[in-house]
mmCIF file with all atom_site columns, C-alpha atoms and ligand atoms in Angstrom:
data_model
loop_
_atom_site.group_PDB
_atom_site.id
_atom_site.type_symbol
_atom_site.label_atom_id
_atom_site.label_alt_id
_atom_site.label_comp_id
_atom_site.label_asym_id
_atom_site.label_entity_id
_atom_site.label_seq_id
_atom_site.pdbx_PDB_ins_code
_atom_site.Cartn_x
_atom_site.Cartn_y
_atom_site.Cartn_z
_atom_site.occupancy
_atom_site.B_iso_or_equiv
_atom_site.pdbx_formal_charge
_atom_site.auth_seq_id
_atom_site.auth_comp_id
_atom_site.auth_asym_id
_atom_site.auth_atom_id
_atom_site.pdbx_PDB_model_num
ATOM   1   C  CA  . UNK U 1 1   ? -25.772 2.243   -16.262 1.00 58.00 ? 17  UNK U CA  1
ATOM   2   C  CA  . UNK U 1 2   ? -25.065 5.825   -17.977 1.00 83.00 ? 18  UNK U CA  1
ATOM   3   C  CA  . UNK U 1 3   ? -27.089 6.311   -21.064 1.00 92.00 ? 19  UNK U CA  1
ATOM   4   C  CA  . UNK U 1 4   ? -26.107 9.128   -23.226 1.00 94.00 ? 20  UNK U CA  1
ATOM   5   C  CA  . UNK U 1 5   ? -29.307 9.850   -25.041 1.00 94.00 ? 21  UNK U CA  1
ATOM   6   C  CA  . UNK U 1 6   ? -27.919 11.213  -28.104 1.00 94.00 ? 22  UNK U CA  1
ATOM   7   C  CA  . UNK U 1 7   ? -26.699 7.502   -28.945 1.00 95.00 ? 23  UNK U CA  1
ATOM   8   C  CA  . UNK U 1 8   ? -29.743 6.020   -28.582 1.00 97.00 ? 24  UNK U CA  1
ATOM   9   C  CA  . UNK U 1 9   ? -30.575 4.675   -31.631 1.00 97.00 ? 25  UNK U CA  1
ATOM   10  C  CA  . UNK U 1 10  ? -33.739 2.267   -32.898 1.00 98.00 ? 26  UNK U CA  1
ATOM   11  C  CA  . UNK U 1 11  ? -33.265 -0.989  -32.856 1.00 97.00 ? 27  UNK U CA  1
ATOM   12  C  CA  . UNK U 1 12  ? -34.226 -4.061  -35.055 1.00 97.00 ? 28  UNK U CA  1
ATOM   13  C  CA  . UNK U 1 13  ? -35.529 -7.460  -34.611 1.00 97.00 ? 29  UNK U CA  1
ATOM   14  C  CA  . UNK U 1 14  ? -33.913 -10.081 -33.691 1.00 96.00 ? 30  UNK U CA  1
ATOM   15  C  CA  . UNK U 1 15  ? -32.386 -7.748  -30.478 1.00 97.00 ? 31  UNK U CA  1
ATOM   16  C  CA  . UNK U 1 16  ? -32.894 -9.340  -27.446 1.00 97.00 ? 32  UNK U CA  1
ATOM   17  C  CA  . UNK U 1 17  ? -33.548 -6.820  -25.941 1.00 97.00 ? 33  UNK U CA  1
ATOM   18  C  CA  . UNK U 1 18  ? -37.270 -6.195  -27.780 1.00 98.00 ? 34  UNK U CA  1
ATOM   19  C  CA  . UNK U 1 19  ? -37.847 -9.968  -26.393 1.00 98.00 ? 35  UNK U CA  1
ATOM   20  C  CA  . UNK U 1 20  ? -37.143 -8.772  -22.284 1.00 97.00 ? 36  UNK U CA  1
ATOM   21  C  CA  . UNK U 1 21  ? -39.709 -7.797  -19.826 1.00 98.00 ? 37  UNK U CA  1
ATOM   22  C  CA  . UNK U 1 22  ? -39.027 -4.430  -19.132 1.00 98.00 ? 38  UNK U CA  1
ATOM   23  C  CA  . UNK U 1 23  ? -38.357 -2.967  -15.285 1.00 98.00 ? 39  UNK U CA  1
ATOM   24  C  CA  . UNK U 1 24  ? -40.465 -0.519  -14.402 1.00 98.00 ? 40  UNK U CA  1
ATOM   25  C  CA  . UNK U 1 25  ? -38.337 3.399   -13.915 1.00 98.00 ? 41  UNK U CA  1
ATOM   26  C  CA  . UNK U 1 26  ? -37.589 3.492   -9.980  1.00 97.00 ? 42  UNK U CA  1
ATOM   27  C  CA  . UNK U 1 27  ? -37.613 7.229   -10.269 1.00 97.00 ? 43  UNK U CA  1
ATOM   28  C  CA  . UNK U 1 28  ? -38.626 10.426  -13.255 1.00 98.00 ? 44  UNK U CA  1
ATOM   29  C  CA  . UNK U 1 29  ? -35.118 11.626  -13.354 1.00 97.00 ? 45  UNK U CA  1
ATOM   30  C  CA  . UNK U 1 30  ? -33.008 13.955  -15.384 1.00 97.00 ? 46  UNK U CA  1
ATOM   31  C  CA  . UNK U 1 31  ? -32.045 10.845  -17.064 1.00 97.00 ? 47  UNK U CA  1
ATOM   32  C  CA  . UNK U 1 32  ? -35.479 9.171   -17.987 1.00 98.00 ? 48  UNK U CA  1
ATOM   33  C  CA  . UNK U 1 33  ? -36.573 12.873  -19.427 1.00 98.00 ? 49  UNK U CA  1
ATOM   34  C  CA  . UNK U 1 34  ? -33.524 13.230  -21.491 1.00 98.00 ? 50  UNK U CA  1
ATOM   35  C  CA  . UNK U 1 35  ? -34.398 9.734   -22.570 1.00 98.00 ? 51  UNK U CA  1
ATOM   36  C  CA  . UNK U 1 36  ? -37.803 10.502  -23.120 1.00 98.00 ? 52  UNK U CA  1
ATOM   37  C  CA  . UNK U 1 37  ? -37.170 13.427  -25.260 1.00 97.00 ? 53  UNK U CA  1
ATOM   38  C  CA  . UNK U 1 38  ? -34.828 11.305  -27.659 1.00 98.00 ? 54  UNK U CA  1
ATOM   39  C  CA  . UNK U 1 39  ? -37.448 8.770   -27.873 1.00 98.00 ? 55  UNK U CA  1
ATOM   40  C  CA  . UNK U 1 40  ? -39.857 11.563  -29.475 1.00 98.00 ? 56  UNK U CA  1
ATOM   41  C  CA  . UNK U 1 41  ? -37.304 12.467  -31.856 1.00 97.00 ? 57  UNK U CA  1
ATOM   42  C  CA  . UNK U 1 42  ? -36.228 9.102   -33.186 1.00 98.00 ? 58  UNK U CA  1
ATOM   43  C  CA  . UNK U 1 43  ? -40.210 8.264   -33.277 1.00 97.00 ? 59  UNK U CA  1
ATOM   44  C  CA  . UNK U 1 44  ? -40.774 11.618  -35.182 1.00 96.00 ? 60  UNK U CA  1
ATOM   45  C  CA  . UNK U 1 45  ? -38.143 11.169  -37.542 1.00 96.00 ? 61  UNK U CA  1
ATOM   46  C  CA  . UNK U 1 46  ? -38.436 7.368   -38.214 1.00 96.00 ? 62  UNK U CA  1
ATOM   47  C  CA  . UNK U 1 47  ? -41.842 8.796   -38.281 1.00 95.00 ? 63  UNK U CA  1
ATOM   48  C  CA  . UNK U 1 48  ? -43.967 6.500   -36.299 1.00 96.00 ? 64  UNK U CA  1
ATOM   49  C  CA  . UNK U 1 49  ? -46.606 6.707   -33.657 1.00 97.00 ? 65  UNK U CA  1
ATOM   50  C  CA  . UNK U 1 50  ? -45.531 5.387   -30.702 1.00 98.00 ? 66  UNK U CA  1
ATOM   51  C  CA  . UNK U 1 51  ? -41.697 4.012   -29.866 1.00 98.00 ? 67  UNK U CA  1
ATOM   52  C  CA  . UNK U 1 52  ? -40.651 1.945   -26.567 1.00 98.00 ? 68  UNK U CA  1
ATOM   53  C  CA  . UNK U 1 53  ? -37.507 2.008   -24.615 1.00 98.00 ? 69  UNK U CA  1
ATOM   54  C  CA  . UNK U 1 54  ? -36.755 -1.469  -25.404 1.00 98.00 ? 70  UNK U CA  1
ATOM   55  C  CA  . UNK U 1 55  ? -36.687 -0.437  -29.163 1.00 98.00 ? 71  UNK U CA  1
ATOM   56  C  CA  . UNK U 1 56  ? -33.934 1.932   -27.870 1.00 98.00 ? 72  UNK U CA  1
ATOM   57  C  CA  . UNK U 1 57  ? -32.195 -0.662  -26.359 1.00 98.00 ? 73  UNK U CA  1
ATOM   58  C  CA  . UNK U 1 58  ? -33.563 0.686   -22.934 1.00 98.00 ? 74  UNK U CA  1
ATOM   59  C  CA  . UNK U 1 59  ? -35.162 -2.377  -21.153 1.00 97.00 ? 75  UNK U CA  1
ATOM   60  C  CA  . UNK U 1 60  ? -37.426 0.334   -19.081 1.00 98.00 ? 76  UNK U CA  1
ATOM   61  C  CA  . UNK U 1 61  ? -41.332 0.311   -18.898 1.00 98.00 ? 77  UNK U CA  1
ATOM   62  C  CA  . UNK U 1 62  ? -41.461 3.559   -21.273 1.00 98.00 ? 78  UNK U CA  1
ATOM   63  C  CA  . UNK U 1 63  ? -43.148 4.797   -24.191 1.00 98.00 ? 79  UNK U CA  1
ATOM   64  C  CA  . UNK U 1 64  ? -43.323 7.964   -26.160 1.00 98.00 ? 80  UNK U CA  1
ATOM   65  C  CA  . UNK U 1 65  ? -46.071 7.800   -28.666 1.00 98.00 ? 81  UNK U CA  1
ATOM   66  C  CA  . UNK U 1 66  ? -47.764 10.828  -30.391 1.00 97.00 ? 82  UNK U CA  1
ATOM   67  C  CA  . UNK U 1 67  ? -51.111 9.280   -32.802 1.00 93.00 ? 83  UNK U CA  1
ATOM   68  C  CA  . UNK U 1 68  ? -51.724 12.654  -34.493 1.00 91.00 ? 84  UNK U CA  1
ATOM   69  C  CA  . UNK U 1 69  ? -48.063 14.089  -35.357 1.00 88.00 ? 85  UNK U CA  1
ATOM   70  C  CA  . UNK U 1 70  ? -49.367 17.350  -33.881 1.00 90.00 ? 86  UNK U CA  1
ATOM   71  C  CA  . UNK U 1 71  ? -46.722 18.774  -32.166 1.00 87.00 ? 87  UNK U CA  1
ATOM   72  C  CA  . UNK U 1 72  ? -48.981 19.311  -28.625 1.00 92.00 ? 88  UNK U CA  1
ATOM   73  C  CA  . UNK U 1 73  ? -50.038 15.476  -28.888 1.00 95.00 ? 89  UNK U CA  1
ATOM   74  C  CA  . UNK U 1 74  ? -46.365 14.365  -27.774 1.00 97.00 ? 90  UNK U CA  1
ATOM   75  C  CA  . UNK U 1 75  ? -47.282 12.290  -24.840 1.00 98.00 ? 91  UNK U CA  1
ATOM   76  C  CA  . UNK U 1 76  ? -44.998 10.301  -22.511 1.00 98.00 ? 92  UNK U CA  1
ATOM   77  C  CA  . UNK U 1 77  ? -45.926 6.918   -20.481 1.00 98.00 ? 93  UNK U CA  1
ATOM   78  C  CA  . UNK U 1 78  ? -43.868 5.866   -17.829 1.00 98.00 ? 94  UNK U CA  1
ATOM   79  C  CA  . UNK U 1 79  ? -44.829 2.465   -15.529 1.00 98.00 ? 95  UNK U CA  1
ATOM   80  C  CA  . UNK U 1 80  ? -48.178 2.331   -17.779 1.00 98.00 ? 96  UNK U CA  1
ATOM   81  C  CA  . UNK U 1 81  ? -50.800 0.006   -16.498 1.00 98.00 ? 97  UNK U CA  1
ATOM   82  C  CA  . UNK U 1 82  ? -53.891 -1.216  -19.065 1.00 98.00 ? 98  UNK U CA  1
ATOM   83  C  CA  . UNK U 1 83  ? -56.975 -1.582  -17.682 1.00 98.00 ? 99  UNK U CA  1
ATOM   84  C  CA  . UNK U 1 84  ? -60.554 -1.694  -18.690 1.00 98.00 ? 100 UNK U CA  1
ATOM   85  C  CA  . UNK U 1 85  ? -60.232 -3.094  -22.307 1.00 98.00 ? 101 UNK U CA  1
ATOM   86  C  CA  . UNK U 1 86  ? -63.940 -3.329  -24.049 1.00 98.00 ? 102 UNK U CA  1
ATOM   87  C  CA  . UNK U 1 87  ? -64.761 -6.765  -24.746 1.00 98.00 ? 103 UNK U CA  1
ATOM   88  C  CA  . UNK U 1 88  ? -65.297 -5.549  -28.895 1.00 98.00 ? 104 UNK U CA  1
ATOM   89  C  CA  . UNK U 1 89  ? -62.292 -5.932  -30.598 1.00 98.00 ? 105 UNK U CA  1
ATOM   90  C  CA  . UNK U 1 90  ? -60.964 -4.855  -33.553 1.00 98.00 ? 106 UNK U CA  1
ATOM   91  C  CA  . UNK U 1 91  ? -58.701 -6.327  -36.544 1.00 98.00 ? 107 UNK U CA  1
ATOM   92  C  CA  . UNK U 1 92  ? -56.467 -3.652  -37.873 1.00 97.00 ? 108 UNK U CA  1
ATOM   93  C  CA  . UNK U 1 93  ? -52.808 -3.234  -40.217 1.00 97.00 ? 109 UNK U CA  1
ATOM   94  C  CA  . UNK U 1 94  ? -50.075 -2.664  -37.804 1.00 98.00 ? 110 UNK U CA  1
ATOM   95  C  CA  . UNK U 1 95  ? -46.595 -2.144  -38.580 1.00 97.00 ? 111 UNK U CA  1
ATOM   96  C  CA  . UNK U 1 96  ? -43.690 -1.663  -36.011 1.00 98.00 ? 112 UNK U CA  1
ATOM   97  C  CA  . UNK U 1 97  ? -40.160 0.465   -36.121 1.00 98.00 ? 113 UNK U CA  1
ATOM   98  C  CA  . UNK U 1 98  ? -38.524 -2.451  -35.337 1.00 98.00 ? 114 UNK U CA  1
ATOM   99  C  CA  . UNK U 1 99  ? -39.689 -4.685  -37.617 1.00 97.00 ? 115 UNK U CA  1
ATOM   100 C  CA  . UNK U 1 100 ? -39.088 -2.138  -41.053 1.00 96.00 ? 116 UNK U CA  1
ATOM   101 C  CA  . UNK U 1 101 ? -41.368 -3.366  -43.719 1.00 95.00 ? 117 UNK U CA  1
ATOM   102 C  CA  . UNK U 1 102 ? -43.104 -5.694  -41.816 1.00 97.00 ? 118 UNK U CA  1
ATOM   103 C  CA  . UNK U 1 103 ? -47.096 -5.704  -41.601 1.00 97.00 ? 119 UNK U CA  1
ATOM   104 C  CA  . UNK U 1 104 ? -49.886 -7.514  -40.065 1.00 97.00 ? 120 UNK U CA  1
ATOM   105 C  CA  . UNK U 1 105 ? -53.425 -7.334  -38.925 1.00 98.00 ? 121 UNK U CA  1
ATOM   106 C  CA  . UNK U 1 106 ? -53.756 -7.377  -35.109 1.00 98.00 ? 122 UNK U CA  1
ATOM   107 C  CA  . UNK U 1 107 ? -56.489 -7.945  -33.045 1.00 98.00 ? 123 UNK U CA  1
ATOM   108 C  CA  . UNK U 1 108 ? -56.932 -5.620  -30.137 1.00 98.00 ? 124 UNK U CA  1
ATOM   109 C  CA  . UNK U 1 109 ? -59.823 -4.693  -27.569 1.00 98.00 ? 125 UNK U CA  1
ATOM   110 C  CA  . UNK U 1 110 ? -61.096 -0.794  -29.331 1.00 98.00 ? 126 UNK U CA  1
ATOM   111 C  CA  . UNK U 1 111 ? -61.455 0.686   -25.879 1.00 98.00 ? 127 UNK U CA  1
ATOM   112 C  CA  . UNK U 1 112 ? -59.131 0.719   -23.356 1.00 98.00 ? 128 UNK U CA  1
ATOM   113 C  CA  . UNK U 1 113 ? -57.740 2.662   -20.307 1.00 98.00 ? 129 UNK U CA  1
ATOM   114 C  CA  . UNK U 1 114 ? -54.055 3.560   -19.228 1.00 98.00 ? 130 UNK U CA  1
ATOM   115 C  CA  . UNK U 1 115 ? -52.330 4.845   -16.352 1.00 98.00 ? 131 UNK U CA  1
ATOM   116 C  CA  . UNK U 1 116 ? -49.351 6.014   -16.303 1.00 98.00 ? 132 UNK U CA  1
ATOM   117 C  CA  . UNK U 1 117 ? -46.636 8.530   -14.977 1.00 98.00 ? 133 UNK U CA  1
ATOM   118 C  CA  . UNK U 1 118 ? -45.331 11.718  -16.984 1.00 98.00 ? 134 UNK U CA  1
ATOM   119 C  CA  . UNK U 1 119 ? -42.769 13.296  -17.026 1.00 97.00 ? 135 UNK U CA  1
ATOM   120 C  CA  . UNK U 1 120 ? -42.949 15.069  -13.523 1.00 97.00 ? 136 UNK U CA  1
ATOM   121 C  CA  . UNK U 1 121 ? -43.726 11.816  -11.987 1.00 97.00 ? 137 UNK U CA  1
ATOM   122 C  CA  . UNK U 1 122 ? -47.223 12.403  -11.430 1.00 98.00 ? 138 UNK U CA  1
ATOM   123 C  CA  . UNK U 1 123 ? -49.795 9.796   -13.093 1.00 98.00 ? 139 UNK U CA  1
ATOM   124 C  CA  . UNK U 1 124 ? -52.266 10.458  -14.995 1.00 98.00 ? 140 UNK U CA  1
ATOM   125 C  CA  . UNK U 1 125 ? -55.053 7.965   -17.139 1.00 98.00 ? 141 UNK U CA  1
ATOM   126 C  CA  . UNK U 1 126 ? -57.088 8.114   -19.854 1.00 98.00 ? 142 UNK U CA  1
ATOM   127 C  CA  . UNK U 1 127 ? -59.076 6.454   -21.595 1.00 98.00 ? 143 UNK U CA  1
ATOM   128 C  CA  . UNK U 1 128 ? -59.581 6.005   -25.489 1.00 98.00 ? 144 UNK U CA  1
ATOM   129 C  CA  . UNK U 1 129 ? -61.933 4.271   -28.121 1.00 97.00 ? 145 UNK U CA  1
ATOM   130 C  CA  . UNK U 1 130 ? -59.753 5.320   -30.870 1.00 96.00 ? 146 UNK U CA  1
ATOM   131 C  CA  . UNK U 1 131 ? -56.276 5.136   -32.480 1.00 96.00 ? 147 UNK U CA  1
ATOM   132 C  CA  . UNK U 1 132 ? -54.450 5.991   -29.333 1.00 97.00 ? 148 UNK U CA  1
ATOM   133 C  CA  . UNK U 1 133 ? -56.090 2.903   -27.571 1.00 98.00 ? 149 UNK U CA  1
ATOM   134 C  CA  . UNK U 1 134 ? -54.339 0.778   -30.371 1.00 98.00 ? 150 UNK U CA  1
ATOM   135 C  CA  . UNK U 1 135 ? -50.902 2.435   -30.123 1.00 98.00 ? 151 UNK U CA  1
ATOM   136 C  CA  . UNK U 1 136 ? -51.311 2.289   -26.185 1.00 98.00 ? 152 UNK U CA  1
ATOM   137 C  CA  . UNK U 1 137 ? -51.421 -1.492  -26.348 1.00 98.00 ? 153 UNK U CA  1
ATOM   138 C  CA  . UNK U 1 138 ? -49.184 -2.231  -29.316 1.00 98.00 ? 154 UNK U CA  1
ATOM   139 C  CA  . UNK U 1 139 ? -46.642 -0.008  -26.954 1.00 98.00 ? 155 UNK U CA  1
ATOM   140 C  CA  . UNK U 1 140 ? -47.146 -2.122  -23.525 1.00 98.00 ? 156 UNK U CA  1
ATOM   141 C  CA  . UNK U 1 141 ? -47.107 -5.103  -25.483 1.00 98.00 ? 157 UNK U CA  1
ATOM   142 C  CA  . UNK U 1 142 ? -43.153 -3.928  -26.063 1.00 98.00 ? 158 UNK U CA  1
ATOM   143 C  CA  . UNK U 1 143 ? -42.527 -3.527  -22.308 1.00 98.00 ? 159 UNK U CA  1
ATOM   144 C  CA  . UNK U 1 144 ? -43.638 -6.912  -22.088 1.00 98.00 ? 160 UNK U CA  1
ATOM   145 C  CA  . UNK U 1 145 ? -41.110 -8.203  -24.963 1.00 98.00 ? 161 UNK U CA  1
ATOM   146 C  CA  . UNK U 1 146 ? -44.161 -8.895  -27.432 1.00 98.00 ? 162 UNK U CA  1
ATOM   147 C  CA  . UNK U 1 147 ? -43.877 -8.067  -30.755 1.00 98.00 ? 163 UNK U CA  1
ATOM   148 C  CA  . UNK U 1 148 ? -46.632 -7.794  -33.508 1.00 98.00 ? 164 UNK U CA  1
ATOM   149 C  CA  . UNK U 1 149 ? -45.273 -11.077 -35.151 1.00 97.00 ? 165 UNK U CA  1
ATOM   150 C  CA  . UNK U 1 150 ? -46.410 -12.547 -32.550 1.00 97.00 ? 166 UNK U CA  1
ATOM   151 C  CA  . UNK U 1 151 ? -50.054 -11.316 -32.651 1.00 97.00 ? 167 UNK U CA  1
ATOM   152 C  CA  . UNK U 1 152 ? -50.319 -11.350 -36.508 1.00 97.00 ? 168 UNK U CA  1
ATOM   153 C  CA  . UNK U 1 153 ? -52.432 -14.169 -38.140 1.00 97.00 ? 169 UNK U CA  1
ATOM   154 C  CA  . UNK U 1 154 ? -50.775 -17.009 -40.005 1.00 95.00 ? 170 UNK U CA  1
ATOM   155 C  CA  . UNK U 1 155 ? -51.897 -15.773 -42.995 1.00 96.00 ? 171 UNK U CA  1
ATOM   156 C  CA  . UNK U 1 156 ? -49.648 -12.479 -42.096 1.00 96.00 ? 172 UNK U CA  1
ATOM   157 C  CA  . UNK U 1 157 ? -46.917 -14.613 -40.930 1.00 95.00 ? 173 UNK U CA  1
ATOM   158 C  CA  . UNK U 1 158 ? -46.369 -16.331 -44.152 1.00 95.00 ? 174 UNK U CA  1
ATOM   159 C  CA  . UNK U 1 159 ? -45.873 -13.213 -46.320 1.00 95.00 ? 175 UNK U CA  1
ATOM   160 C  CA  . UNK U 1 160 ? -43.639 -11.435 -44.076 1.00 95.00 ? 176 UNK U CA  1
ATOM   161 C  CA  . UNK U 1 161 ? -41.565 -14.227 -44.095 1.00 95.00 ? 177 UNK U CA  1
ATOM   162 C  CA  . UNK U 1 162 ? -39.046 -13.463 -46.235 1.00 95.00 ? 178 UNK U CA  1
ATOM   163 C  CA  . UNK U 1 163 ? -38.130 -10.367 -44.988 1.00 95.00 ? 179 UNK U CA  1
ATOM   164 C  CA  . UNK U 1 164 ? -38.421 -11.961 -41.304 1.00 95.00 ? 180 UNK U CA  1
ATOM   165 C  CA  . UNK U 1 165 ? -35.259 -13.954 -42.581 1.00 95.00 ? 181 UNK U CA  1
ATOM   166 C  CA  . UNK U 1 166 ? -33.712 -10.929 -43.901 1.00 95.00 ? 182 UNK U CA  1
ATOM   167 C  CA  . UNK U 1 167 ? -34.082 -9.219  -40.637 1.00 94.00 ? 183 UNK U CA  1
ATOM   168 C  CA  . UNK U 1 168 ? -32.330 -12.300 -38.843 1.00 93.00 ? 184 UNK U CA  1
ATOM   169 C  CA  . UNK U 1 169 ? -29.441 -12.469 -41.511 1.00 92.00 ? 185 UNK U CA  1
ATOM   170 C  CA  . UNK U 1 170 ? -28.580 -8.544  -41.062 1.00 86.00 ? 186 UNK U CA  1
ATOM   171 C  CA  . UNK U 1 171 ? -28.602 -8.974  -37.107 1.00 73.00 ? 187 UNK U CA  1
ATOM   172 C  CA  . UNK U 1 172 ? -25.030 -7.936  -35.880 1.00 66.00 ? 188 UNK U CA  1
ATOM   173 C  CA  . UNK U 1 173 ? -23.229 -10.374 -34.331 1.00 51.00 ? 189 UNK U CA  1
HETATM 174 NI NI1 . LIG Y 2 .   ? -43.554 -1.561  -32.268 1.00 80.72 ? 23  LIG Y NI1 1
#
């Protein structure tokens, strides 16, 4: 498959493609970087904190995400692995770029460690108790076709569901 990156575009629940499980990148190519570097913009411009390749219509285990929207705080995750979560969790508003409009309180572990590749293929992990631990999940959960609707309480559920509808209407096709 040839993917030109300057088509990539965000896409919007219901897509399949956010509900796939991702393949993890065989190989840090030209390709994946020029990927990669579209995936910052789109996240930057939408702007959001994090963006997955399925949400780019890219069913690859990949995720830009940048917490801060400091320039130097770009980061890139390719094949990331979780490990380590703390057993606290907490219960925080999450929203997605796929799901415009939509919000929910999700419960996550605070603490949690990722490995990963970068761009140059080599891997890296670190670890965070902070915002970046929250984006780091919220992002695999993507790989593994899970979405925040799925996560939210009922409570949540219920009041986005009007515009879960509208989502589903506007789908093409
Ligand atoms: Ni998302």
């Amino acid at each position: 498959m040839a993917v030109r990156p300057d088509q990539l575009r965000i896409v919007h629940y219901p897509d399949p493609v956010l509900r796939r499980v991702a393949q993890p990148v065989e190989a840090v190519t030209d390709e994946v970087r020029a990927v990669a570097r579209r995936m910052l913009q789109l996240m930057h411009e939408a702007p959001g904190v994090g963006l997955a390749a399925p949400q780019v219509g890219l069913p690859w285990r990949m995720f830009v995400a940048n917490p801060t929207g400091e320039p130097d705080d770009d980061r890139v995750f390719i094949n990331p692995v979780l490990s380590g979560p703390s057993r606290e969790a907490a219960s925080q508003q999450e929203g997605c770029l796929s799901l415009p409009g939509i919000q929910g309180d999700i419960t996550r572990p605070t603490a949690i460690t990722i490995t990963a590749l970068d761009l140059d293929g080599r891997s890296f992990t670190l670890t965070s108790d902070d915002l970046p631990a929250r984006v780091w999940q919220h992002e695999t959960d993507h790989l593994d076709g899970v979405l925040i609707i799925d996560k939210m309480p009922p409570i949540d559920r219920r009041a986005n569901r009007r515009l879960l509808k509208e989502l589903e209407t506007a789908a093409p096709g």
